[in-house]
Amino acid sequence: MPHDAGATPSRDNLYYSFDAAGGAVHVVMLGSYADHAVGSAQHEWLRRDLAAVGRGGTAAFVVALVHAPWYSSNEAHRGEGDAMRGAMEALLRGARLDAVFAGHVHAYERFARVYAGEEDPCAPVYVTVGDGGNREGLAGRYADPQPAASAFREASFGHGRLEVVNATHALWAWHRNDDDEPVLADQVLAEASALLANASVTSFPSIGNRYRLLYLRLPYRGNDTSAPRQRAVSRLRVPFVMVPDDGPLLAAFRASLRPFVLAHRLGQGGNVAAVMGDLAGLLGRPRRERFPTCAVVGNSGVLLGSGRGAQIDAHDLVGLNNARVAGYAADVGAKTSLSFVNSNVLHYCAVRSAVATGGCACHPYGRAVPMAMYVCQPVHLLDALICNATATPASPFPLLVTDARLDALTARIAKYYSLRRFVATTGEPASNWTRRHDERYFHYSSGLQAVVMALGVCDEVSLFGFGKAAGAKHHYHTNQKKELDLHDYEAEYQFYRDLQARPETVPFLDEAPGFKVPPVKLYW
């Protein structure tokens, strides 16, 4: 600890304050094991210190650090910070602190802005980041169910970084450390939050005022001392008319981000399997109204020459994941009720077509077939806005953005089966899995998410084109030679086999209240 930091009466430096980042951040260090009761020396010092910051301080942000967490759902050290919180919490809220960071519990958890146990927009964010490493091991037990205010929690070794972006915005990100590799974990939400707070939209006339060249930008710093600059995170050429002006477009983008942020917070904790009871609503059906029969059609080359087309078309709902139908109807059918894509597909299409075609013409099976899309990057919500803004009654843009809980559930299933396969085939411990799979990029396939969704909306599910055979093409409709490295297809195939033969062994789905895996039949 600093020997002489701040005007503190603590002879042992158990509490003090200082300014950082050129005075932009005022840091308050509190002593969990010094007297903190109302009227104590520490309590009175904190009151004076925060009052001085409020009267004339230049700090843009005020954060506090404490050892024992004030808010935690981990079973370790439960309640050890409660007395201190009861004595000092009102002072921090009154001073509008931005965040409180704690250690002690050997795990990671981030709470929303909370005061007296309830979410409060005027209170600080509470973060426990005690997972830097220790001989005692991780604190792996959390209370169940997860409190509503607990936005993210995980018992993994890691570290966090607080970046002061400018005078009005800062960005917190937590990185999971696996096998000495820094893996970004609590960042999708951070990216969405940064876009919500900091993004700007600017556009310039293009090609004789016929079009606008539109940029979505975020501020960033090259290093700790440089001035913030604007970095383009998306660039689109759009029609000069139809698309809203920069200000209203930015407002609409932020409006689309807010529910995404909220849903993602819900999806990162708690019982995400509960989404299985809500999927019918995503497709515009009453909550418990299911399709009698569903066919999910994959891309595998085993479909060539299969003659399954008529059998597929006989189902009530047919879903494909962006695969071609024209010219292959005898093997894959001609009926498509729903397509499944990731937001990269929409983004690349919008870049090409937003300027030329109303509604972007990005639906692989025509505009009458809705597109279910999971969001890989929050910035892609801008593409959806642009395509929707240019849509007309003759050129509609039917899009269903998947529930973040479905995304989280599918990701858990994909990783579980990949870990299980890795251990079975290599004999190595599960902790070595990241040596083969870069977790920053590992992802489930859109076909896997289509199957999980079908389980939630169908009484019977048939799978076609999920598997491989000797001599068969990788995709029936392309010349792609091998699988993408970010997916573990063999692990996903095992999931499908378990659904058919051993549904009771499939993890996570049994956590959905009242849900039972419907009969699943594989047709290779």
XYZ file of C-alpha atoms in Angstrom:
524
model
C 0.000 0.000 0.000
C 1.193 3.593 -0.501
C 2.967 4.964 2.549
C 1.355 8.378 2.332
C -1.756 8.541 0.173
C -4.524 11.007 0.816
C -5.495 12.870 3.942
C -6.240 9.840 6.107
C -5.992 9.345 9.874
C -5.221 5.646 9.330
C -1.702 5.119 10.655
C -1.496 1.696 8.994
C -2.802 2.901 5.616
C -5.877 0.697 5.906
C -7.960 3.323 4.127
C -6.925 6.195 1.893
C -7.655 7.782 -1.506
C -5.771 8.997 -4.553
C -6.345 10.222 -8.102
C -5.411 8.189 -11.189
C -5.473 8.537 -14.989
C -4.334 12.136 -14.844
C -6.989 13.023 -12.292
C -9.861 11.516 -14.290
C -10.519 8.836 -11.660
C -10.725 9.287 -7.902
C -9.961 5.980 -6.172
C -11.159 5.320 -2.627
C -9.460 2.454 -0.774
C -11.550 1.200 2.150
C -10.423 -1.037 5.000
C -12.650 -4.043 5.590
C -10.783 -4.830 8.805
C -10.602 -1.324 10.249
C -13.462 0.109 12.302
C -16.115 1.213 9.811
C -19.126 1.837 12.042
C -21.051 5.096 11.794
C -19.038 7.707 13.678
C -15.749 5.785 13.419
C -12.595 7.470 12.135
C -12.864 5.644 8.793
C -16.530 6.515 8.364
C -15.920 10.199 9.082
C -12.892 10.269 6.781
C -14.911 8.703 3.939
C -17.683 11.264 4.385
C -15.171 14.143 4.148
C -13.299 12.603 1.217
C -16.431 12.103 -0.876
C -17.699 15.571 0.010
C -14.422 17.087 -1.226
C -14.740 15.255 -4.543
C -18.290 16.506 -4.941
C -17.463 20.126 -4.067
C -14.704 20.841 -6.512
C -12.924 17.719 -7.642
C -11.997 17.260 -11.284
C -12.473 13.476 -11.385
C -14.876 12.200 -14.032
C -15.259 8.876 -12.203
C -15.179 7.803 -8.572
C -14.599 4.152 -7.692
C -14.048 2.349 -4.410
C -12.016 -0.756 -3.594
C -12.722 -2.997 -0.625
C -11.563 -6.467 0.342
C -14.749 -8.272 1.460
C -17.592 -7.978 -1.115
C -20.726 -6.108 -0.164
C -22.799 -7.960 -2.748
C -22.049 -11.577 -3.639
C -24.055 -14.705 -4.430
C -21.060 -16.983 -3.906
C -21.248 -19.352 -0.938
C -17.719 -18.409 0.148
C -17.417 -15.702 2.831
C -21.149 -15.019 2.745
C -22.165 -11.993 4.766
C -18.665 -10.887 5.768
C -19.132 -7.481 4.134
C -22.708 -6.909 5.302
C -21.893 -4.816 8.385
C -19.598 -2.523 6.435
C -22.178 -2.173 3.691
C -24.837 -1.250 6.226
C -22.640 1.493 7.642
C -21.247 2.989 4.423
C -23.510 2.123 1.488
C -25.602 5.278 1.807
C -22.457 7.442 1.611
C -21.415 5.826 -1.679
C -24.855 6.154 -3.214
C -25.115 9.764 -2.071
C -21.796 10.537 -3.767
C -22.953 8.759 -6.956
C -20.014 6.361 -7.041
C -19.588 4.566 -10.346
C -18.300 1.180 -9.189
C -17.117 -0.778 -6.148
C -14.488 -3.493 -6.684
C -13.857 -6.281 -4.166
C -11.724 -9.402 -3.799
C -11.681 -12.029 -1.018
C -14.022 -14.457 -2.836
C -11.956 -16.466 -5.313
C -14.346 -16.119 -8.241
C -15.814 -13.442 -10.498
C -19.195 -11.753 -10.253
C -20.686 -8.484 -11.446
C -23.835 -7.006 -9.955
C -25.979 -4.332 -11.535
C -26.302 -0.926 -9.885
C -27.820 -1.875 -6.562
C -28.648 -0.248 -3.223
C -30.112 -1.906 -0.128
C -30.472 -5.127 -2.083
C -32.527 -3.600 -4.900
C -31.508 -2.364 -8.341
C -31.056 1.404 -8.271
C -29.817 3.547 -11.204
C -28.162 5.982 -8.764
C -26.069 3.306 -7.029
C -22.666 1.863 -7.987
C -21.990 -1.295 -9.974
C -20.506 -3.960 -7.669
C -17.760 -6.247 -9.010
C -16.010 -9.111 -7.224
C -12.776 -9.948 -9.020
C -10.945 -12.168 -6.546
C -9.979 -14.766 -9.144
C -6.394 -13.783 -9.881
C -5.010 -17.065 -8.524
C -4.326 -18.594 -5.113
C -3.318 -21.834 -3.428
C -6.786 -22.349 -1.961
C -8.420 -22.868 -5.354
C -11.570 -21.338 -6.776
C -14.797 -20.671 -4.893
C -17.067 -22.669 -7.162
C -20.377 -22.724 -5.284
C -22.998 -20.067 -5.973
C -26.457 -19.579 -4.529
C -29.271 -20.946 -6.677
C -31.291 -19.301 -8.110
C -29.029 -16.477 -9.185
C -30.197 -13.110 -7.797
C -31.835 -10.883 -10.381
C -29.257 -8.142 -9.778
C -26.340 -10.524 -10.411
C -25.566 -9.849 -14.071
C -22.670 -12.285 -14.565
C -20.839 -14.797 -12.381
C -18.258 -17.502 -12.971
C -15.721 -19.402 -10.885
C -12.709 -19.184 -13.200
C -9.274 -17.654 -12.856
C -9.164 -14.317 -14.625
C -8.506 -10.601 -14.478
C -10.352 -7.392 -15.231
C -9.521 -4.124 -16.926
C -11.152 -0.742 -16.396
C -10.560 1.534 -19.377
C -11.335 5.246 -19.149
C -12.560 5.994 -22.667
C -13.213 9.709 -22.281
C -14.555 12.229 -19.786
C -18.008 10.664 -19.797
C -17.531 6.939 -20.407
C -15.463 4.059 -19.069
C -15.445 0.387 -20.059
C -14.998 -2.592 -17.728
C -14.127 -6.010 -19.197
C -13.329 -9.292 -17.463
C -11.018 -11.837 -19.097
C -11.043 -15.534 -18.256
C -7.532 -17.096 -18.113
C -7.286 -20.665 -19.415
C -3.862 -22.311 -19.768
C -2.135 -18.939 -19.549
C -4.196 -17.593 -22.443
C -6.325 -14.494 -21.742
C -9.861 -15.308 -22.881
C -12.418 -12.526 -23.074
C -15.636 -13.609 -21.345
C -17.793 -10.808 -19.945
C -17.312 -8.714 -23.084
C -20.276 -9.147 -25.434
C -22.365 -7.342 -22.881
C -19.581 -4.793 -22.393
C -19.444 -4.179 -26.157
C -23.199 -3.670 -26.270
C -23.063 -1.363 -23.252
C -20.215 0.628 -24.817
C -22.182 0.992 -28.053
C -25.257 2.017 -26.091
C -23.388 4.755 -24.242
C -20.592 5.888 -26.558
C -21.434 5.184 -30.204
C -21.818 7.968 -32.723
C -23.283 7.893 -36.230
C -22.030 10.156 -39.007
C -22.748 10.021 -42.713
C -21.517 11.804 -45.819
C -23.054 12.294 -49.275
C -21.875 9.792 -51.856
C -22.206 9.534 -55.646
C -23.848 12.878 -56.259
C -26.090 12.829 -53.190
C -27.758 9.627 -54.360
C -26.391 7.692 -51.385
C -24.951 8.232 -47.929
C -21.763 6.690 -46.643
C -22.616 5.875 -43.035
C -20.136 5.233 -40.212
C -20.789 3.863 -36.731
C -17.896 4.873 -34.485
C -16.617 4.316 -30.959
C -14.002 6.401 -29.119
C -10.758 4.692 -28.178
C -7.286 5.545 -26.886
C -4.108 4.229 -28.461
C -2.404 4.338 -25.049
C -2.923 5.716 -21.563
C -1.718 9.216 -22.445
C -3.159 9.757 -25.923
C -6.310 11.742 -26.567
C -9.417 9.710 -27.463
C -10.031 9.173 -31.177
C -12.949 7.805 -33.149
C -12.708 4.285 -34.586
C -15.193 3.053 -37.201
C -16.786 -0.253 -36.183
C -19.225 -0.416 -39.101
C -19.442 1.176 -42.544
C -22.435 1.000 -44.881
C -23.561 2.715 -48.060
C -27.274 3.435 -47.710
C -29.962 5.237 -49.741
C -30.041 9.000 -49.237
C -33.744 8.816 -48.438
C -35.675 6.191 -46.434
C -32.898 5.713 -43.858
C -33.339 8.139 -40.908
C -30.918 11.019 -40.403
C -27.866 10.435 -38.225
C -29.447 11.566 -34.943
C -32.689 9.557 -35.180
C -30.756 6.557 -36.530
C -28.416 6.599 -33.525
C -31.423 6.867 -31.205
C -33.060 3.882 -32.921
C -29.817 1.882 -32.688
C -29.572 2.574 -28.966
C -33.225 1.623 -28.554
C -32.497 -1.765 -30.172
C -29.452 -2.253 -27.944
C -31.322 -1.735 -24.672
C -33.443 -4.908 -24.852
C -30.400 -6.794 -26.180
C -28.357 -5.732 -23.137
C -31.163 -6.692 -20.762
C -31.765 -10.058 -22.433
C -28.047 -10.822 -22.488
C -27.778 -10.110 -18.772
C -30.602 -12.558 -18.147
C -29.027 -15.070 -20.515
C -25.648 -15.088 -18.767
C -26.964 -16.412 -15.506
C -29.754 -18.335 -13.917
C -31.830 -21.057 -15.522
C -31.409 -20.320 -19.227
C -33.157 -23.607 -20.081
C -36.432 -21.948 -19.074
C -36.408 -20.381 -22.541
C -37.668 -23.699 -23.931
C -41.151 -22.798 -22.723
C -41.068 -19.401 -24.451
C -39.820 -20.312 -27.935
C -43.281 -20.696 -29.461
C -43.837 -16.999 -28.798
C -40.729 -16.134 -30.822
C -42.474 -17.707 -33.814
C -45.683 -15.796 -33.132
C -47.619 -18.718 -31.653
C -49.375 -18.995 -28.281
C -46.985 -19.959 -25.486
C -47.757 -23.683 -25.412
C -48.944 -24.212 -29.001
C -46.474 -26.507 -30.738
C -46.059 -27.743 -34.296
C -47.022 -31.429 -34.662
C -43.999 -32.330 -36.812
C -40.807 -30.442 -37.677
C -37.934 -31.135 -40.039
C -34.562 -29.469 -39.509
C -32.416 -29.772 -42.620
C -28.636 -29.469 -42.437
C -25.982 -28.968 -45.106
C -24.275 -32.354 -45.168
C -23.351 -33.929 -48.482
C -25.012 -37.174 -47.334
C -28.270 -35.669 -48.611
C -27.153 -35.897 -52.248
C -29.038 -38.738 -53.883
C -31.043 -39.424 -50.721
C -34.445 -38.763 -52.301
C -35.696 -37.324 -48.988
C -37.370 -34.256 -50.526
C -40.997 -35.404 -50.356
C -40.505 -36.776 -46.834
C -39.085 -33.432 -45.669
C -41.874 -31.400 -47.277
C -44.521 -33.481 -45.474
C -43.585 -31.895 -42.115
C -45.587 -29.003 -40.654
C -42.474 -26.848 -40.102
C -39.296 -27.069 -42.178
C -36.195 -25.140 -41.130
C -32.941 -24.746 -43.060
C -29.731 -22.971 -42.106
C -28.988 -20.862 -45.176
C -28.486 -23.826 -47.532
C -29.563 -23.827 -51.181
C -32.778 -25.538 -52.237
C -32.998 -24.727 -55.944
C -31.766 -27.673 -57.966
C -31.796 -30.017 -54.957
C -35.536 -30.346 -54.251
C -35.598 -34.108 -54.811
C -33.112 -34.568 -51.963
C -33.811 -31.647 -49.589
C -37.383 -30.662 -50.437
C -38.838 -27.406 -51.707
C -40.656 -26.263 -48.567
C -39.013 -23.853 -46.123
C -40.881 -22.329 -43.184
C -37.966 -20.709 -41.327
C -34.287 -20.037 -41.990
C -31.535 -19.880 -39.364
C -28.515 -17.599 -39.734
C -25.981 -15.780 -37.602
C -25.710 -12.000 -37.755
C -22.502 -12.164 -39.820
C -24.608 -13.473 -42.718
C -26.917 -10.465 -42.483
C -23.993 -8.046 -42.121
C -22.141 -9.240 -45.219
C -25.364 -9.205 -47.205
C -26.364 -5.733 -45.980
C -22.975 -4.292 -46.951
C -23.638 -5.418 -50.527
C -27.360 -4.871 -50.872
C -28.543 -2.138 -48.461
C -27.897 0.615 -50.988
C -29.547 -1.088 -53.932
C -32.491 -3.138 -52.689
C -35.321 -2.268 -50.348
C -35.282 -4.536 -47.306
C -31.768 -5.705 -48.317
C -32.915 -8.939 -50.047
C -30.960 -11.037 -47.544
C -33.526 -13.805 -46.996
C -32.133 -16.946 -48.630
C -35.583 -18.466 -49.286
C -37.467 -15.318 -50.219
C -39.080 -12.606 -48.154
C -42.076 -14.756 -47.255
C -39.818 -16.976 -45.114
C -38.829 -15.351 -41.791
C -35.169 -15.382 -40.813
C -34.222 -16.358 -37.245
C -30.893 -14.726 -36.384
C -28.620 -14.951 -33.375
C -26.472 -11.876 -32.787
C -22.720 -12.556 -32.926
C -21.762 -8.905 -32.575
C -24.088 -6.217 -31.188
C -22.999 -3.816 -33.935
C -24.918 -6.005 -36.401
C -28.175 -4.693 -34.956
C -27.450 -1.595 -37.050
C -27.621 -3.739 -40.196
C -31.041 -4.989 -39.136
C -32.182 -1.392 -38.603
C -30.979 -0.302 -42.040
C -32.633 -3.235 -43.792
C -35.868 -2.640 -41.914
C -35.780 1.106 -42.683
C -35.550 0.452 -46.425
C -38.246 -2.244 -46.407
C -41.568 -1.644 -48.155
C -44.832 -3.626 -48.254
C -43.594 -5.111 -51.515
C -40.098 -5.734 -50.091
C -40.569 -6.653 -46.402
C -37.852 -7.607 -43.941
C -39.177 -10.387 -41.647
C -36.538 -10.965 -38.943
C -36.665 -12.822 -35.622
C -33.749 -12.104 -33.260
C -33.270 -15.151 -31.052
C -33.615 -14.927 -27.285
C -30.234 -14.491 -25.547
C -31.167 -17.355 -23.220
C -31.434 -19.670 -26.238
C -27.989 -18.500 -27.355
C -26.563 -19.227 -23.892
C -28.253 -22.642 -23.653
C -26.999 -23.700 -27.091
C -23.476 -22.543 -26.216
C -23.496 -24.625 -23.026
C -24.608 -27.732 -24.905
C -21.947 -27.230 -27.593
C -19.137 -26.810 -25.088
C -20.255 -29.728 -22.911
C -20.232 -32.158 -25.832
C -16.954 -30.764 -27.155
C -15.305 -31.170 -23.739
C -16.672 -34.690 -23.403
C -15.413 -35.658 -26.842
C -11.991 -34.121 -26.163
C -11.510 -36.105 -22.954
C -12.745 -39.349 -24.554
C -10.555 -39.108 -27.664
C -7.342 -37.729 -26.137
C -7.316 -39.038 -22.577
C -6.243 -35.566 -21.481
C -7.948 -33.579 -18.703
C -10.745 -31.211 -19.666
C -8.548 -28.259 -18.664
C -6.434 -28.919 -21.793
C -9.422 -28.404 -24.095
C -8.379 -24.816 -24.858
C -5.149 -26.073 -26.423
C -7.250 -27.413 -29.286
C -10.095 -24.890 -29.298
C -9.607 -21.137 -29.011
C -12.510 -20.244 -26.743
C -12.579 -16.693 -28.049
C -13.824 -18.054 -31.379
C -15.360 -21.437 -30.513
C -19.059 -21.340 -31.328
C -21.998 -23.590 -31.996
C -23.250 -23.961 -35.557
C -26.493 -22.363 -36.692
C -27.736 -25.907 -37.347
C -27.296 -26.784 -33.672
C -29.336 -23.784 -32.594
C -32.029 -24.704 -35.116
C -32.257 -28.166 -33.551
C -32.486 -26.791 -30.000
C -35.224 -24.382 -31.079
C -37.132 -27.217 -32.752
C -37.070 -29.170 -29.485
C -38.941 -26.288 -27.871
C -41.653 -25.798 -30.509
C -42.320 -29.258 -31.970
C -44.016 -32.462 -30.805
C -41.803 -34.564 -33.097
C -38.457 -33.571 -34.620
C -36.780 -35.126 -37.664
C -33.181 -34.269 -38.547
C -31.883 -34.524 -42.109
C -28.348 -33.874 -43.305
C -26.556 -33.820 -39.947
C -23.635 -36.211 -40.241
C -20.862 -37.411 -42.516
C -20.194 -40.467 -44.651
C -17.120 -41.714 -46.479
C -16.893 -40.139 -49.916
C -19.688 -37.619 -49.290
C -19.171 -33.902 -49.886
C -18.907 -31.682 -46.833
C -21.838 -29.538 -48.023
C -24.306 -30.821 -50.578
C -24.509 -27.389 -52.241
C -20.904 -26.053 -52.078
C -17.358 -27.184 -52.743
C -16.203 -26.435 -49.194
C -13.541 -29.018 -48.372
C -13.625 -29.143 -44.587
C -15.420 -28.010 -41.485
C -14.890 -24.586 -39.947
C -12.486 -24.671 -37.014
C -14.764 -22.623 -34.779
C -17.331 -25.480 -34.676
C -16.926 -28.996 -33.272
C -19.260 -30.861 -35.611
C -18.412 -34.331 -34.322
C -19.427 -33.225 -30.834
C -22.680 -31.777 -32.186
C -23.407 -35.049 -34.009
C -23.103 -36.887 -30.694
C -25.664 -34.517 -29.207
C -28.084 -35.437 -32.007
C -27.468 -39.148 -31.443
C -28.157 -38.734 -27.728
C -31.402 -36.902 -28.481
C -32.564 -39.906 -30.475
C -31.280 -42.782 -28.348
C -30.665 -41.410 -24.835
C -32.563 -38.133 -24.341
C -32.451 -38.546 -20.560
C -28.637 -38.148 -20.654
C -28.679 -34.770 -22.407
C -27.591 -32.071 -19.929
C -29.209 -28.683 -19.231
C -32.552 -29.364 -20.947
C -33.836 -31.096 -17.817
C -33.521 -27.747 -16.023
C -36.438 -26.329 -18.040
C -39.607 -26.409 -15.879
C -42.119 -28.895 -17.255
C -40.103 -29.542 -20.422
C -39.654 -33.010 -21.896
C -37.456 -33.739 -24.904
C -39.771 -34.687 -27.799
C -39.088 -37.768 -29.938
C -36.165 -37.129 -32.303
C -35.380 -39.163 -35.416
C -32.140 -38.931 -37.396
C -32.225 -39.396 -41.168
C -28.674 -39.152 -42.515
